[in-house]
Amino acid sequence: MKRRKFFLVAEEIMPEAMVKTVQVKDMLARGEANTVHEAVNEVGLSRSAFYKYRDLVFLYEEEGQGRLITLSLILEHRQGILSSVLNSIAQTGGNIITINQGIPMSQAAHLTMTVDVKNLVGSLDELTDSLQKMHGVRKAEIVGYS
């Protein structure tokens, strides 16, 4: 997988859809809007544009202040897989803050966790790539930063 590059770009040269995507994410995070539909209507952005950019554009202050990420994983319902995931995160320097696992359905369980990555060895892309490649992990992605 190609390694992702990041750029620090001034707001005035960013496409309007990216700026509005950040506004929508902020409204949702602060509870000013209850749904994506409500928030995109408020700022004048299409839902498709929001979903296109939501995982790719962040306010610089948000990235710099906190070192917590929220991971979303789909794990096969078999003994030892969760333990392997937790050990893998710990071995890379991640510190797991919260874990929430749903009841397995169709032999898979959805798991969300908050991980402190300030002492992470390697990049976030490397972390998610290594988790995705683990036996028993069907999906691994970062869904939030704080």
XYZ file of N, CA and C in Angstrom:
438
model
N 0.847 -1.193 0.000
C 0.000 0.000 0.000
C 0.884 1.245 0.000
N 0.515 2.201 -0.820
C 1.258 3.440 -0.924
C 1.125 4.229 0.370
N 2.230 4.756 0.866
C 2.213 5.528 2.099
C 1.561 6.885 1.856
N 0.683 7.268 2.732
C -0.059 8.521 2.617
C 0.845 9.699 2.982
N 0.767 10.785 2.228
C 1.496 12.019 2.521
C 0.507 13.039 3.067
N 0.989 13.896 3.968
C 0.153 14.927 4.546
C 0.762 16.293 4.264
N -0.110 17.276 4.045
C 0.303 18.642 3.773
C -0.437 19.566 4.713
N 0.210 20.621 5.124
C -0.433 21.662 5.903
C -0.782 22.769 4.916
N -2.073 23.042 4.749
C -2.531 23.966 3.719
C -3.402 25.037 4.364
N -3.210 26.294 3.957
C -4.032 27.392 4.459
C -5.459 27.257 3.957
N -6.407 27.604 4.809
C -7.827 27.459 4.486
C -8.215 28.187 3.206
N -7.636 29.358 2.968
C -8.070 30.148 1.814
C -7.755 29.515 0.460
N -6.878 28.531 0.420
C -6.616 27.870 -0.870
C -7.249 26.481 -0.957
N -7.933 26.074 0.091
C -8.588 24.766 0.078
C -9.905 24.838 -0.680
N -10.278 23.759 -1.361
C -11.605 23.720 -1.988
C -12.697 23.887 -0.930
N -13.750 24.580 -1.299
C -14.840 24.869 -0.371
C -15.420 23.600 0.255
N -15.502 22.522 -0.511
C -16.075 21.272 0.007
C -15.252 20.721 1.163
N -13.946 20.892 1.112
C -13.104 20.402 2.211
C -13.310 21.229 3.472
N -13.379 22.546 3.309
C -13.609 23.433 4.457
C -14.960 23.110 5.089
N -15.980 22.937 4.258
C -17.314 22.632 4.783
C -17.367 21.255 5.435
N -16.568 20.319 4.939
C -16.503 18.997 5.565
C -16.014 19.112 7.000
N -14.996 19.924 7.223
C -14.488 20.146 8.579
C -15.562 20.796 9.438
N -16.313 21.733 8.875
C -17.400 22.367 9.619
C -18.456 21.344 10.025
N -18.810 20.449 9.108
C -19.807 19.416 9.403
C -19.300 18.503 10.518
N -18.058 18.064 10.426
C -17.495 17.192 11.463
C -17.513 17.883 12.821
N -17.203 19.174 12.832
C -17.200 19.937 14.073
C -18.613 20.049 14.641
N -19.597 20.323 13.785
C -20.987 20.411 14.245
C -21.451 19.092 14.854
N -21.100 17.985 14.218
C -21.495 16.675 14.736
C -20.807 16.384 16.060
N -19.525 16.714 16.158
C -18.762 16.446 17.381
C -19.284 17.260 18.563
N -19.730 18.495 18.305
C -20.225 19.355 19.378
C -21.706 19.161 19.664
N -22.367 18.319 18.887
C -23.786 18.067 19.101
C -24.690 19.152 18.549
N -24.163 20.026 17.682
C -24.973 21.075 17.082
C -25.883 20.524 15.989
N -25.545 19.336 15.513
C -26.384 18.631 14.548
C -26.432 17.174 14.985
N -27.591 16.559 14.805
C -27.749 15.169 15.232
C -27.414 14.169 14.141
N -27.500 14.599 12.888
C -27.251 13.689 11.775
C -26.374 14.375 10.732
N -25.736 13.562 9.908
C -24.944 14.099 8.797
C -25.854 14.907 7.886
N -27.037 14.375 7.606
C -27.988 15.069 6.731
C -28.280 16.478 7.245
N -28.536 16.584 8.524
C -28.835 17.880 9.128
C -27.643 18.828 9.015
N -26.451 18.331 9.300
C -25.254 19.178 9.295
C -24.885 19.631 7.880
N -24.930 18.733 6.909
C -24.568 19.140 5.542
C -25.579 20.145 4.985
N -26.842 20.002 5.343
C -27.838 20.981 4.917
C -27.551 22.352 5.520
N -27.120 22.355 6.765
C -26.819 23.614 7.464
C -25.663 24.373 6.809
N -24.622 23.664 6.397
C -23.448 24.343 5.811
C -23.509 24.428 4.290
N -24.467 23.758 3.665
C -24.598 23.813 2.214
C -23.612 22.906 1.493
N -23.538 21.662 1.915
C -22.616 20.686 1.335
C -23.404 19.422 1.002
N -23.028 18.770 -0.089
C -23.700 17.510 -0.416
C -23.180 16.406 0.500
N -24.020 15.420 0.761
C -23.586 14.278 1.578
C -22.457 13.527 0.902
N -22.513 13.404 -0.419
C -21.456 12.668 -1.129
C -20.111 13.362 -0.973
N -20.084 14.687 -1.004
C -18.827 15.422 -0.799
C -18.327 15.214 0.631
N -19.238 15.238 1.593
C -18.838 15.002 2.982
C -18.187 13.627 3.134
N -18.828 12.592 2.610
C -18.291 11.245 2.744
C -16.995 11.071 1.961
N -16.834 11.826 0.900
C -15.592 11.760 0.118
C -14.409 12.272 0.932
N -14.610 13.338 1.700
C -13.499 13.998 2.392
C -13.415 13.732 3.893
N -14.427 13.158 4.506
C -14.491 13.115 5.973
C -13.295 12.434 6.640
N -12.725 11.428 6.029
C -11.587 10.742 6.637
C -10.255 11.284 6.155
N -10.285 12.347 5.369
C -9.057 12.851 4.753
C -8.708 14.280 5.130
N -9.638 15.022 5.712
C -9.375 16.422 6.033
C -9.683 16.677 7.512
N -8.710 17.344 8.178
C -8.819 17.610 9.613
C -8.288 19.002 9.898
N -8.822 19.620 10.919
C -8.274 20.886 11.375
C -6.902 20.623 11.978
N -5.938 21.441 11.677
C -4.574 21.249 12.188
C -4.545 21.195 13.707
N -5.279 22.080 14.371
C -5.292 22.075 15.836
C -5.792 20.744 16.383
N -6.776 20.139 15.713
C -7.299 18.855 16.173
C -6.228 17.782 16.098
N -5.485 17.749 15.004
C -4.448 16.739 14.844
C -3.331 16.946 15.856
N -2.965 18.211 16.091
C -1.813 18.490 16.922
C -2.083 18.363 18.405
N -3.288 18.669 18.866
C -3.576 18.698 20.291
C -3.651 17.305 20.893
N -4.507 16.511 20.376
C -4.723 15.209 20.966
C -3.965 14.138 20.222
N -3.693 13.090 20.901
C -3.046 11.960 20.269
C -3.891 10.723 20.472
N -5.196 10.920 20.487
C -6.113 9.789 20.609
C -6.753 9.537 19.255
N -6.862 8.265 18.907
C -7.583 7.889 17.700
C -8.700 6.926 18.090
N -9.718 6.877 17.275
C -10.761 5.880 17.440
C -10.647 4.906 16.284
N -10.462 3.646 16.624
C -10.352 2.583 15.631
C -11.666 1.825 15.564
N -12.042 1.447 14.372
C -13.195 0.585 14.149
C -12.678 -0.692 13.503
N -13.035 -1.828 14.093
C -12.577 -3.113 13.567
C -13.750 -4.073 13.456
N -13.676 -4.964 12.488
C -14.591 -6.097 12.399
C -13.726 -7.332 12.597
N -14.017 -8.077 13.654
C -13.219 -9.251 14.007
C -14.043 -10.517 13.846
N -13.397 -11.554 13.346
C -14.050 -12.853 13.294
C -14.270 -13.340 14.714
N -15.361 -14.032 14.920
C -15.721 -14.513 16.253
C -15.012 -15.846 16.527
N -13.726 -15.726 16.888
C -12.927 -16.897 17.238
C -12.009 -16.550 18.394
N -11.708 -17.544 19.175
C -10.892 -17.378 20.367
C -9.513 -16.813 20.034
N -9.097 -15.808 20.805
C -7.744 -15.272 20.725
C -7.537 -14.113 19.774
N -8.511 -13.815 18.922
C -8.302 -12.748 17.945
C -8.246 -11.379 18.628
N -9.171 -11.091 19.521
C -9.146 -9.821 20.229
C -7.841 -9.676 21.010
N -7.429 -10.721 21.674
C -6.177 -10.686 22.434
C -4.988 -10.362 21.530
N -4.960 -10.951 20.339
C -3.872 -10.680 19.386
C -3.873 -9.222 18.946
N -5.049 -8.669 18.705
C -5.169 -7.268 18.294
C -4.659 -6.353 19.407
N -5.098 -6.614 20.635
C -4.676 -5.780 21.766
C -3.166 -5.857 21.969
N -2.603 -7.048 21.883
C -1.152 -7.211 22.026
C -0.396 -6.488 20.923
N -0.904 -6.549 19.707
C -0.261 -5.883 18.582
C -0.222 -4.375 18.793
N -1.318 -3.812 19.243
C -1.370 -2.366 19.491
C -0.398 -1.994 20.604
N -0.366 -2.767 21.662
C 0.548 -2.496 22.776
C 2.009 -2.596 22.339
N 2.332 -3.564 21.508
C 3.715 -3.745 21.046
C 4.196 -2.596 20.171
N 3.277 -1.880 19.529
C 3.673 -0.747 18.694
C 3.687 0.564 19.477
N 3.409 0.510 20.780
C 3.439 1.705 21.616
C 2.089 2.340 21.839
N 1.035 1.749 21.302
C -0.308 2.279 21.522
C -0.818 1.903 22.904
N -1.558 2.812 23.511
C -2.139 2.577 24.828
C -3.658 2.611 24.691
N -4.299 1.496 24.921
C -5.746 1.388 24.725
C -6.462 2.038 25.907
N -7.323 3.002 25.574
C -8.052 3.759 26.592
C -9.441 3.167 26.823
N -10.179 2.916 25.732
C -11.520 2.330 25.848
C -11.697 1.252 24.795
N -12.566 0.288 25.118
C -12.930 -0.770 24.174
C -14.434 -0.983 24.280
N -15.072 -1.105 23.124
C -16.493 -1.423 23.088
C -16.694 -2.458 21.991
N -17.107 -3.658 22.386
C -17.318 -4.725 21.413
C -18.779 -5.123 21.406
N -19.329 -5.210 20.193
C -20.711 -5.634 20.036
C -20.834 -7.147 20.089
N -22.044 -7.610 20.206
C -22.332 -9.047 20.205
C -22.074 -9.591 18.808
N -21.368 -10.715 18.703
C -21.087 -11.276 17.373
C -22.364 -11.640 16.628
N -22.381 -11.272 15.347
C -23.478 -11.633 14.450
C -22.828 -12.100 13.162
N -23.329 -13.176 12.597
C -22.758 -13.757 11.370
C -21.270 -14.055 11.564
N -20.931 -14.530 12.747
C -19.565 -14.931 13.093
C -18.559 -13.792 13.027
N -19.031 -12.549 13.248
C -18.138 -11.389 13.285
C -18.659 -10.396 14.315
N -17.744 -9.690 14.940
C -18.120 -8.703 15.942
C -17.493 -7.357 15.587
N -18.268 -6.288 15.798
C -17.768 -4.935 15.581
C -17.138 -4.451 16.877
N -15.962 -3.863 16.749
C -15.211 -3.383 17.904
C -14.783 -1.954 17.640
N -15.003 -1.079 18.613
C -14.428 0.261 18.536
C -13.546 0.449 19.756
N -12.449 1.125 19.542
C -11.556 1.398 20.662
C -10.901 2.754 20.494
N -10.635 3.374 21.616
C -9.879 4.621 21.635
C -8.460 4.261 22.054
N -7.501 4.744 21.278
C -6.100 4.403 21.510
C -5.271 5.676 21.583
N -4.472 5.786 22.636
C -3.510 6.877 22.758
C -2.291 6.488 21.929
N -1.972 7.295 20.921
C -0.892 6.950 19.998
C 0.298 7.900 20.101
N 0.384 8.663 21.200
C 1.493 9.618 21.301
C 2.852 8.924 21.347
N 2.920 7.678 21.792
C 4.187 6.948 21.838
C 4.272 5.864 20.767
N 3.451 5.995 19.746
C 3.391 4.984 18.700
C 4.716 4.911 17.931
N 5.165 3.689 17.724
C 6.335 3.456 16.887
C 5.807 3.220 15.478
N 6.162 4.090 14.545
C 5.647 3.988 13.189
C 4.479 4.929 12.993
N 3.907 4.888 11.794
C 2.809 5.785 11.433
C 1.453 5.143 11.727
N 0.423 5.957 11.682
C -0.935 5.452 11.847
C -1.316 4.537 10.688
N -0.850 4.870 9.482
C -1.108 3.992 8.333
C -0.488 2.618 8.554
N 0.721 2.593 9.100
C 1.378 1.302 9.371
C 0.600 0.509 10.411
N 0.068 1.197 11.417
C -0.736 0.521 12.442
C -1.975 -0.108 11.825
N -2.740 0.683 11.066
C -3.969 0.135 10.489
C -3.664 -0.954 9.459
N -2.591 -0.789 8.703
C -2.207 -1.828 7.737
C -1.868 -3.135 8.448
N -1.105 -3.043 9.541
C -0.730 -4.268 10.257
C -1.944 -4.933 10.891
N -2.877 -4.132 11.404
C -4.098 -4.706 11.973
C -4.934 -5.367 10.884
N -5.054 -4.701 9.747
C -5.849 -5.231 8.640
C -5.310 -6.575 8.153
N -4.006 -6.756 8.234
C -3.376 -7.980 7.741
C -3.412 -9.127 8.751
N -3.844 -8.840 9.972
C -3.862 -9.881 11.003
C -4.922 -10.933 10.707
N -4.592 -12.164 11.040
C -5.524 -13.281 10.903
C -6.744 -13.012 11.781
N -7.919 -13.053 11.188
C -9.159 -12.857 11.946
C -9.684 -11.438 11.932
N -8.919 -10.505 11.367
C -9.383 -9.119 11.267
C -9.929 -8.907 9.856
N -11.221 -8.652 9.778
C -11.842 -8.442 8.465
C -11.705 -7.000 7.998
N -11.689 -6.067 8.951
C -11.603 -4.653 8.595
C -11.002 -3.891 9.763
N -10.147 -2.924 9.458
C -9.565 -2.052 10.478
C -9.400 -0.663 9.869
N -9.975 0.343 10.531
C -9.832 1.699 10.017
C -9.934 2.710 11.146
N -9.296 3.856 10.936
C -9.394 4.961 11.875
C -10.652 5.745 11.520
N -11.503 5.963 12.512
C -12.748 6.678 12.261
C -12.816 8.020 12.988
N -11.802 8.327 13.785
C -11.819 9.596 14.482
C -10.509 9.939 15.154
N -10.320 11.219 15.374
C -9.145 11.747 16.063
C -9.632 12.681 17.157
N -8.914 12.697 18.289
C -9.245 13.675 19.327
C -8.004 14.029 20.105
